[in-house]
PDB file of C-alpha atoms in Angstrom:
ATOM      1  CA  UNK A   1      45.691 -14.041   3.231  1.00  0.00           C
ATOM      2  CA  UNK A   2      42.754 -12.258   4.719  1.00  0.00           C
ATOM      3  CA  UNK A   3      39.687 -12.349   2.524  1.00  0.00           C
ATOM      4  CA  UNK A   4      36.738 -10.029   3.105  1.00  0.00           C
ATOM      5  CA  UNK A   5      33.694  -8.972   1.233  1.00  0.00           C
ATOM      6  CA  UNK A   6      32.090  -5.571   1.777  1.00  0.00           C
ATOM      7  CA  UNK A   7      29.321  -3.715   0.054  1.00  0.00           C
ATOM      8  CA  UNK A   8      27.783  -0.253   0.039  1.00  0.00           C
ATOM      9  CA  UNK A   9      24.359   0.814  -1.248  1.00  0.00           C
ATOM     10  CA  UNK A  10      25.838   3.531  -3.441  1.00  0.00           C
ATOM     11  CA  UNK A  11      28.250   1.133  -5.122  1.00  0.00           C
ATOM     12  CA  UNK A  12      26.353  -2.141  -4.938  1.00  0.00           C
ATOM     13  CA  UNK A  13      26.332  -4.178  -8.113  1.00  0.00           C
ATOM     14  CA  UNK A  14      23.149  -6.062  -8.875  1.00  0.00           C
ATOM     15  CA  UNK A  15      24.038  -9.726  -9.310  1.00  0.00           C
ATOM     16  CA  UNK A  16      21.558  -9.936 -12.159  1.00  0.00           C
ATOM     17  CA  UNK A  17      23.744  -7.594 -14.182  1.00  0.00           C
ATOM     18  CA  UNK A  18      26.777  -9.893 -13.996  1.00  0.00           C
ATOM     19  CA  UNK A  19      27.959 -11.388 -17.237  1.00  0.00           C
ATOM     20  CA  UNK A  20      28.163 -15.124 -16.784  1.00  0.00           C
ATOM     21  CA  UNK A  21      29.954 -17.804 -18.741  1.00  0.00           C
ATOM     22  CA  UNK A  22      28.100 -20.698 -20.309  1.00  0.00           C
ATOM     23  CA  UNK A  23      29.654 -24.081 -21.099  1.00  0.00           C
ATOM     24  CA  UNK A  24      30.854 -24.537 -24.649  1.00  0.00           C
ATOM     25  CA  UNK A  25      31.819 -27.659 -26.484  1.00  0.00           C
ATOM     26  CA  UNK A  26      34.829 -26.149 -28.204  1.00  0.00           C
ATOM     27  CA  UNK A  27      37.815 -24.188 -26.992  1.00  0.00           C
ATOM     28  CA  UNK A  28      37.640 -20.397 -27.445  1.00  0.00           C
ATOM     29  CA  UNK A  29      39.514 -18.767 -30.265  1.00  0.00           C
ATOM     30  CA  UNK A  30      41.489 -16.575 -27.855  1.00  0.00           C
ATOM     31  CA  UNK A  31      44.186 -19.099 -27.110  1.00  0.00           C
ATOM     32  CA  UNK A  32      47.897 -19.410 -27.711  1.00  0.00           C
ATOM     33  CA  UNK A  33      49.632 -22.288 -29.397  1.00  0.00           C
ATOM     34  CA  UNK A  34      52.156 -22.357 -26.567  1.00  0.00           C
ATOM     35  CA  UNK A  35      53.213 -20.311 -23.583  1.00  0.00           C
ATOM     36  CA  UNK A  36      55.649 -17.574 -24.532  1.00  0.00           C
ATOM     37  CA  UNK A  37      59.201 -17.468 -23.227  1.00  0.00           C
ATOM     38  CA  UNK A  38      60.865 -14.810 -25.325  1.00  0.00           C
ATOM     39  CA  UNK A  39      58.287 -12.955 -27.335  1.00  0.00           C
ATOM     40  CA  UNK A  40      58.210 -11.078 -30.599  1.00  0.00           C
ATOM     41  CA  UNK A  41      56.378  -7.782 -30.033  1.00  0.00           C
ATOM     42  CA  UNK A  42      54.560  -8.335 -33.332  1.00  0.00           C
ATOM     43  CA  UNK A  43      53.402 -11.880 -32.553  1.00  0.00           C
ATOM     44  CA  UNK A  44      49.767 -12.732 -32.045  1.00  0.00           C
ATOM     45  CA  UNK A  45      50.572 -14.338 -28.701  1.00  0.00           C
ATOM     46  CA  UNK A  46      52.281 -11.219 -27.437  1.00  0.00           C
ATOM     47  CA  UNK A  47      49.414  -8.984 -28.560  1.00  0.00           C
ATOM     48  CA  UNK A  48      46.937 -11.294 -26.847  1.00  0.00           C
ATOM     49  CA  UNK A  49      48.856 -11.241 -23.577  1.00  0.00           C
ATOM     50  CA  UNK A  50      49.072  -7.449 -23.741  1.00  0.00           C
ATOM     51  CA  UNK A  51      45.295  -7.351 -24.176  1.00  0.00           C
ATOM     52  CA  UNK A  52      44.829  -9.686 -21.211  1.00  0.00           C
ATOM     53  CA  UNK A  53      47.134  -7.479 -19.138  1.00  0.00           C
ATOM     54  CA  UNK A  54      45.214  -4.338 -20.050  1.00  0.00           C
ATOM     55  CA  UNK A  55      41.907  -5.935 -19.084  1.00  0.00           C
ATOM     56  CA  UNK A  56      43.409  -7.021 -15.754  1.00  0.00           C
ATOM     57  CA  UNK A  57      44.640  -3.468 -15.151  1.00  0.00           C
ATOM     58  CA  UNK A  58      41.243  -1.987 -15.989  1.00  0.00           C
ATOM     59  CA  UNK A  59      39.506  -4.470 -13.686  1.00  0.00           C
ATOM     60  CA  UNK A  60      41.904  -3.875 -10.802  1.00  0.00           C
ATOM     61  CA  UNK A  61      41.480  -0.102 -11.035  1.00  0.00           C
ATOM     62  CA  UNK A  62      37.698  -0.388 -11.012  1.00  0.00           C
ATOM     63  CA  UNK A  63      37.934  -2.550  -7.896  1.00  0.00           C
ATOM     64  CA  UNK A  64      40.369  -0.021  -6.424  1.00  0.00           C
ATOM     65  CA  UNK A  65      37.803   2.730  -6.883  1.00  0.00           C
ATOM     66  CA  UNK A  66      35.302   0.673  -4.886  1.00  0.00           C
ATOM     67  CA  UNK A  67      37.843   0.030  -2.127  1.00  0.00           C
ATOM     68  CA  UNK A  68      38.789   3.710  -1.887  1.00  0.00           C
ATOM     69  CA  UNK A  69      35.138   4.740  -1.964  1.00  0.00           C
ATOM     70  CA  UNK A  70      34.561   2.604   1.115  1.00  0.00           C
ATOM     71  CA  UNK A  71      37.889   3.225   2.843  1.00  0.00           C
ATOM     72  CA  UNK A  72      36.086   4.218   6.018  1.00  0.00           C
ATOM     73  CA  UNK A  73      35.630   0.522   6.691  1.00  0.00           C
ATOM     74  CA  UNK A  74      32.728  -1.859   6.457  1.00  0.00           C
ATOM     75  CA  UNK A  75      30.672  -4.148   8.628  1.00  0.00           C
ATOM     76  CA  UNK A  76      31.415  -7.851   8.772  1.00  0.00           C
ATOM     77  CA  UNK A  77      28.736  -9.800   6.945  1.00  0.00           C
ATOM     78  CA  UNK A  78      30.070 -13.319   7.414  1.00  0.00           C
ATOM     79  CA  UNK A  79      32.988 -15.432   8.573  1.00  0.00           C
ATOM     80  CA  UNK A  80      34.576 -18.199   6.538  1.00  0.00           C
ATOM     81  CA  UNK A  81      36.886 -20.574   8.417  1.00  0.00           C
ATOM     82  CA  UNK A  82      36.411 -18.861  11.797  1.00  0.00           C
ATOM     83  CA  UNK A  83      35.922 -15.464  13.451  1.00  0.00           C
ATOM     84  CA  UNK A  84      39.330 -14.301  12.158  1.00  0.00           C
ATOM     85  CA  UNK A  85      38.541 -15.137   8.515  1.00  0.00           C
ATOM     86  CA  UNK A  86      36.200 -12.279   7.703  1.00  0.00           C
ATOM     87  CA  UNK A  87      33.923 -11.224   4.869  1.00  0.00           C
ATOM     88  CA  UNK A  88      32.374  -7.812   4.228  1.00  0.00           C
ATOM     89  CA  UNK A  89      29.903  -6.463   1.703  1.00  0.00           C
ATOM     90  CA  UNK A  90      32.656  -4.847  -0.389  1.00  0.00           C
ATOM     91  CA  UNK A  91      34.365  -8.111  -1.407  1.00  0.00           C
ATOM     92  CA  UNK A  92      31.536  -9.334  -3.658  1.00  0.00           C
ATOM     93  CA  UNK A  93      31.220  -5.850  -5.154  1.00  0.00           C
ATOM     94  CA  UNK A  94      34.896  -5.886  -6.145  1.00  0.00           C
ATOM     95  CA  UNK A  95      34.661  -9.437  -7.434  1.00  0.00           C
ATOM     96  CA  UNK A  96      31.575  -8.619  -9.498  1.00  0.00           C
ATOM     97  CA  UNK A  97      33.149  -5.604 -11.215  1.00  0.00           C
ATOM     98  CA  UNK A  98      36.333  -7.558 -11.961  1.00  0.00           C
ATOM     99  CA  UNK A  99      34.367 -10.462 -13.406  1.00  0.00           C
ATOM    100  CA  UNK A 100      32.162  -8.149 -15.453  1.00  0.00           C
ATOM    101  CA  UNK A 101      35.214  -6.345 -16.871  1.00  0.00           C
ATOM    102  CA  UNK A 102      36.995  -9.582 -17.779  1.00  0.00           C
ATOM    103  CA  UNK A 103      34.009 -11.256 -19.409  1.00  0.00           C
ATOM    104  CA  UNK A 104      33.107  -8.157 -21.389  1.00  0.00           C
ATOM    105  CA  UNK A 105      36.301  -8.673 -23.413  1.00  0.00           C
ATOM    106  CA  UNK A 106      36.819 -12.418 -22.979  1.00  0.00           C
ATOM    107  CA  UNK A 107      33.330 -13.925 -22.638  1.00  0.00           C
ATOM    108  CA  UNK A 108      34.599 -17.499 -22.983  1.00  0.00           C
ATOM    109  CA  UNK A 109      37.271 -17.252 -20.300  1.00  0.00           C
ATOM    110  CA  UNK A 110      36.567 -18.997 -16.998  1.00  0.00           C
ATOM    111  CA  UNK A 111      36.670 -17.264 -13.618  1.00  0.00           C
ATOM    112  CA  UNK A 112      37.493 -18.365 -10.066  1.00  0.00           C
ATOM    113  CA  UNK A 113      36.862 -15.849  -7.296  1.00  0.00           C
ATOM    114  CA  UNK A 114      36.466 -15.858  -3.550  1.00  0.00           C
ATOM    115  CA  UNK A 115      32.720 -16.285  -3.859  1.00  0.00           C
ATOM    116  CA  UNK A 116      33.328 -19.660  -5.539  1.00  0.00           C
ATOM    117  CA  UNK A 117      35.567 -21.132  -2.824  1.00  0.00           C
ATOM    118  CA  UNK A 118      34.701 -22.620   0.558  1.00  0.00           C
ATOM    119  CA  UNK A 119      37.020 -21.885   3.510  1.00  0.00           C
ATOM    120  CA  UNK A 120      40.187 -23.899   4.064  1.00  0.00           C
ATOM    121  CA  UNK A 121      43.259 -24.773   2.016  1.00  0.00           C
ATOM    122  CA  UNK A 122      41.808 -28.122   0.946  1.00  0.00           C
ATOM    123  CA  UNK A 123      38.708 -26.412  -0.422  1.00  0.00           C
ATOM    124  CA  UNK A 124      40.841 -23.859  -2.267  1.00  0.00           C
ATOM    125  CA  UNK A 125      42.948 -26.568  -3.887  1.00  0.00           C
ATOM    126  CA  UNK A 126      39.839 -28.571  -4.796  1.00  0.00           C
ATOM    127  CA  UNK A 127      38.108 -25.546  -6.330  1.00  0.00           C
ATOM    128  CA  UNK A 128      41.155 -24.756  -8.468  1.00  0.00           C
ATOM    129  CA  UNK A 129      41.559 -28.355  -9.592  1.00  0.00           C
ATOM    130  CA  UNK A 130      37.864 -28.567 -10.461  1.00  0.00           C
ATOM    131  CA  UNK A 131      38.072 -25.464 -12.622  1.00  0.00           C
ATOM    132  CA  UNK A 132      41.229 -26.600 -14.408  1.00  0.00           C
ATOM    133  CA  UNK A 133      39.901 -30.081 -15.101  1.00  0.00           C
ATOM    134  CA  UNK A 134      36.342 -29.251 -16.149  1.00  0.00           C
ATOM    135  CA  UNK A 135      36.574 -25.882 -17.869  1.00  0.00           C
ATOM    136  CA  UNK A 136      35.719 -25.636 -21.547  1.00  0.00           C
ATOM    137  CA  UNK A 137      38.496 -23.091 -22.039  1.00  0.00           C
ATOM    138  CA  UNK A 138      42.269 -23.028 -21.568  1.00  0.00           C
ATOM    139  CA  UNK A 139      41.969 -19.620 -19.857  1.00  0.00           C
ATOM    140  CA  UNK A 140      41.171 -19.183 -16.164  1.00  0.00           C
ATOM    141  CA  UNK A 141      41.191 -15.935 -14.180  1.00  0.00           C
ATOM    142  CA  UNK A 142      41.910 -16.320 -10.439  1.00  0.00           C
ATOM    143  CA  UNK A 143      40.920 -13.363  -8.271  1.00  0.00           C
ATOM    144  CA  UNK A 144      41.100 -12.301  -4.649  1.00  0.00           C
ATOM    145  CA  UNK A 145      38.771  -9.281  -4.637  1.00  0.00           C
ATOM    146  CA  UNK A 146      40.242  -7.812  -1.430  1.00  0.00           C
ATOM    147  CA  UNK A 147      43.494  -9.227  -0.120  1.00  0.00           C
ATOM    148  CA  UNK A 148      43.803  -7.887   3.407  1.00  0.00           C
ATOM    149  CA  UNK A 149      40.164  -7.815   4.444  1.00  0.00           C
ATOM    150  CA  UNK A 150      40.921  -7.422   8.139  1.00  0.00           C
ATOM    151  CA  UNK A 151      43.087  -4.414   7.267  1.00  0.00           C
ATOM    152  CA  UNK A 152      40.210  -3.021   5.224  1.00  0.00           C
ATOM    153  CA  UNK A 153      37.761  -3.603   8.052  1.00  0.00           C
ATOM    154  CA  UNK A 154      39.974  -1.699  10.493  1.00  0.00           C
ATOM    155  CA  UNK A 155      40.805   1.136   8.050  1.00  0.00           C
ATOM    156  CA  UNK A 156      44.434   0.082   7.620  1.00  0.00           C
ATOM    157  CA  UNK A 157      45.396   1.100   4.037  1.00  0.00           C
ATOM    158  CA  UNK A 158      47.010  -2.189   3.079  1.00  0.00           C
ATOM    159  CA  UNK A 159      44.313  -4.004   1.106  1.00  0.00           C
ATOM    160  CA  UNK A 160      43.798  -4.460  -2.611  1.00  0.00           C
ATOM    161  CA  UNK A 161      42.599  -6.788  -5.349  1.00  0.00           C
ATOM    162  CA  UNK A 162      44.922  -9.455  -6.695  1.00  0.00           C
ATOM    163  CA  UNK A 163      44.297 -10.730 -10.241  1.00  0.00           C
ATOM    164  CA  UNK A 164      45.963 -13.555 -12.141  1.00  0.00           C
ATOM    165  CA  UNK A 165      45.187 -15.003 -15.552  1.00  0.00           C
ATOM    166  CA  UNK A 166      46.269 -18.548 -16.326  1.00  0.00           C
ATOM    167  CA  UNK A 167      46.625 -20.412 -19.597  1.00  0.00           C
ATOM    168  CA  UNK A 168      46.654 -24.213 -19.480  1.00  0.00           C
ATOM    169  CA  UNK A 169      47.204 -24.048 -15.727  1.00  0.00           C
ATOM    170  CA  UNK A 170      50.162 -21.629 -15.791  1.00  0.00           C
ATOM    171  CA  UNK A 171      49.971 -18.028 -14.672  1.00  0.00           C
ATOM    172  CA  UNK A 172      50.768 -15.809 -17.670  1.00  0.00           C
ATOM    173  CA  UNK A 173      49.567 -12.400 -16.435  1.00  0.00           C
ATOM    174  CA  UNK A 174      49.420 -10.918 -12.947  1.00  0.00           C
ATOM    175  CA  UNK A 175      48.252  -7.546 -11.607  1.00  0.00           C
ATOM    176  CA  UNK A 176      48.254  -6.101  -8.089  1.00  0.00           C
ATOM    177  CA  UNK A 177      46.983  -2.537  -7.806  1.00  0.00           C
ATOM    178  CA  UNK A 178      47.678  -0.771  -4.520  1.00  0.00           C
ATOM    179  CA  UNK A 179      44.973   1.858  -4.798  1.00  0.00           C
ATOM    180  CA  UNK A 180      46.006   3.558  -1.558  1.00  0.00           C
ATOM    181  CA  UNK A 181      49.417   4.485  -2.974  1.00  0.00           C
ATOM    182  CA  UNK A 182      48.479   4.379  -6.679  1.00  0.00           C
ATOM    183  CA  UNK A 183      51.138   1.731  -7.320  1.00  0.00           C
ATOM    184  CA  UNK A 184      50.382  -0.715 -10.109  1.00  0.00           C
ATOM    185  CA  UNK A 185      52.395  -3.942 -10.142  1.00  0.00           C
ATOM    186  CA  UNK A 186      52.181  -5.926 -13.383  1.00  0.00           C
ATOM    187  CA  UNK A 187      53.850  -8.904 -15.010  1.00  0.00           C
ATOM    188  CA  UNK A 188      53.604 -11.003 -18.164  1.00  0.00           C
ATOM    189  CA  UNK A 189      55.255 -14.424 -18.028  1.00  0.00           C
ATOM    190  CA  UNK A 190      58.801 -14.229 -19.348  1.00  0.00           C
ATOM    191  CA  UNK A 191      58.792 -10.441 -19.674  1.00  0.00           C
ATOM    192  CA  UNK A 192      59.744  -9.226 -16.209  1.00  0.00           C
ATOM    193  CA  UNK A 193      57.801  -7.321 -13.570  1.00  0.00           C
ATOM    194  CA  UNK A 194      56.933  -3.622 -13.447  1.00  0.00           C
ATOM    195  CA  UNK A 195      55.621  -0.977 -11.079  1.00  0.00           C
ATOM    196  CA  UNK A 196      53.805   1.882 -12.800  1.00  0.00           C
ATOM    197  CA  UNK A 197      55.508   0.868 -16.043  1.00  0.00           C
ATOM    198  CA  UNK A 198      59.059   0.835 -14.655  1.00  0.00           C
ATOM    199  CA  UNK A 199      61.042  -2.414 -14.396  1.00  0.00           C
ATOM    200  CA  UNK A 200      61.518  -3.802 -10.889  1.00  0.00           C
ATOM    201  CA  UNK A 201      63.692  -6.551  -9.430  1.00  0.00           C
ATOM    202  CA  UNK A 202      64.169  -8.332  -6.154  1.00  0.00           C
ATOM    203  CA  UNK A 203      66.737  -7.224  -3.567  1.00  0.00           C
ATOM    204  CA  UNK A 204      70.395  -8.204  -3.785  1.00  0.00           C
ATOM    205  CA  UNK A 205      70.762  -9.601  -0.260  1.00  0.00           C
ATOM    206  CA  UNK A 206      73.083 -12.598  -0.246  1.00  0.00           C
ATOM    207  CA  UNK A 207      72.548 -13.787   3.339  1.00  0.00           C
ATOM    208  CA  UNK A 208      69.389 -14.112   5.413  1.00  0.00           C
ATOM    209  CA  UNK A 209      70.853 -11.841   8.067  1.00  0.00           C
ATOM    210  CA  UNK A 210      70.452  -8.899   5.688  1.00  0.00           C
ATOM    211  CA  UNK A 211      66.850  -9.735   4.841  1.00  0.00           C
ATOM    212  CA  UNK A 212      63.463  -8.713   6.217  1.00  0.00           C
ATOM    213  CA  UNK A 213      61.134 -11.716   6.349  1.00  0.00           C
ATOM    214  CA  UNK A 214      57.482 -11.159   5.440  1.00  0.00           C
ATOM    215  CA  UNK A 215      54.905 -13.500   6.918  1.00  0.00           C
ATOM    216  CA  UNK A 216      51.212 -13.616   7.614  1.00  0.00           C
ATOM    217  CA  UNK A 217      48.894 -14.231  10.519  1.00  0.00           C
ATOM    218  CA  UNK A 218      46.786 -17.050   9.093  1.00  0.00           C
ATOM    219  CA  UNK A 219      43.284 -17.686  10.427  1.00  0.00           C
ATOM    220  CA  UNK A 220      43.448 -21.487  10.191  1.00  0.00           C
ATOM    221  CA  UNK A 221      44.180 -23.409  13.388  1.00  0.00           C
ATOM    222  CA  UNK A 222      46.900 -25.562  11.811  1.00  0.00           C
ATOM    223  CA  UNK A 223      48.632 -22.534  10.299  1.00  0.00           C
ATOM    224  CA  UNK A 224      48.425 -20.621  13.565  1.00  0.00           C
ATOM    225  CA  UNK A 225      50.261 -23.441  15.292  1.00  0.00           C
ATOM    226  CA  UNK A 226      53.046 -23.363  12.693  1.00  0.00           C
ATOM    227  CA  UNK A 227      53.538 -19.579  12.508  1.00  0.00           C
ATOM    228  CA  UNK A 228      55.114 -19.149  15.985  1.00  0.00           C
ATOM    229  CA  UNK A 229      57.551 -21.940  15.157  1.00  0.00           C
ATOM    230  CA  UNK A 230      58.541 -20.059  12.009  1.00  0.00           C
ATOM    231  CA  UNK A 231      59.093 -16.866  13.985  1.00  0.00           C
ATOM    232  CA  UNK A 232      61.206 -18.664  16.570  1.00  0.00           C
ATOM    233  CA  UNK A 233      63.366 -20.218  13.845  1.00  0.00           C
ATOM    234  CA  UNK A 234      63.794 -17.111  11.678  1.00  0.00           C
ATOM    235  CA  UNK A 235      63.914 -14.173  14.088  1.00  0.00           C
ATOM    236  CA  UNK A 236      67.392 -14.975  15.452  1.00  0.00           C
ATOM    237  CA  UNK A 237      68.936 -15.179  11.972  1.00  0.00           C
ATOM    238  CA  UNK A 238      67.186 -12.493   9.899  1.00  0.00           C
ATOM    239  CA  UNK A 239      67.150  -8.704  10.193  1.00  0.00           C
ATOM    240  CA  UNK A 240      63.534  -8.644  11.335  1.00  0.00           C
ATOM    241  CA  UNK A 241      60.069 -10.045  10.568  1.00  0.00           C
ATOM    242  CA  UNK A 242      57.063  -8.062   9.366  1.00  0.00           C
ATOM    243  CA  UNK A 243      53.365  -8.984   9.328  1.00  0.00           C
ATOM    244  CA  UNK A 244      51.482  -6.500   7.156  1.00  0.00           C
ATOM    245  CA  UNK A 245      48.182  -8.327   6.719  1.00  0.00           C
ATOM    246  CA  UNK A 246      48.271  -8.545   2.923  1.00  0.00           C
ATOM    247  CA  UNK A 247      50.198 -11.261   1.126  1.00  0.00           C
ATOM    248  CA  UNK A 248      49.624  -9.488  -2.184  1.00  0.00           C
ATOM    249  CA  UNK A 249      51.388  -6.275  -1.203  1.00  0.00           C
ATOM    250  CA  UNK A 250      54.176  -8.133   0.608  1.00  0.00           C
ATOM    251  CA  UNK A 251      54.933 -10.179  -2.507  1.00  0.00           C
ATOM    252  CA  UNK A 252      54.750  -7.083  -4.719  1.00  0.00           C
ATOM    253  CA  UNK A 253      57.184  -5.252  -2.463  1.00  0.00           C
ATOM    254  CA  UNK A 254      59.526  -8.254  -2.453  1.00  0.00           C
ATOM    255  CA  UNK A 255      59.494  -8.147  -6.251  1.00  0.00           C
ATOM    256  CA  UNK A 256      60.373  -4.465  -5.972  1.00  0.00           C
ATOM    257  CA  UNK A 257      63.464  -5.120  -3.870  1.00  0.00           C
TER     258      UNK A 257
END
């Protein structure tokens, strides 16, 4: 995944206006007794998950408006792991509007965004574990404000926010909004996946020779060493390999067949 942060004076969000969580000694009331598998449309759990989904959709579309409003590109403001792991000013703007939207409805839910995580896979795993183990709530939102930052920086329209909501450490709601094509990918655990409200499913390929393999171009040195080995092993046996620069959209398209 490429992660960038980009900002624009016309769209900049004052950090002082962010709604922030405060530790509580009790669990919030917005929690489920158990994760749903098959759901009754009239159940409280189902209604709660639908509300969570709607908030995620609203947040992703607000972030999409920021991305589209700055689609001409943005200057690099920082690098994370190295010069290939870029940040722009727009990333924190998208993260701020997503966080503000989530906490306006669910003020006791916890939030983990790019701004909270140091570079590197170990840091990402540690940040997630810290949130899950220390949070005062069972609910945690995990957000990549712009997946495909390098694409965004170079005006390649394959970049978008990726939003997940977890309950007790399991993802129960996910939203990817491709603002460039106005394609909204959504899912509630146990209820299938959808694009713009229509059910989607993975492809029916039975052998790898009929499949297109999606892979990334990771910025980390260790990952860069492994990627060519993966290409060498897979290219002779699959139909072809594609690197699109956004793991979020590649996974959404896989879900869509």
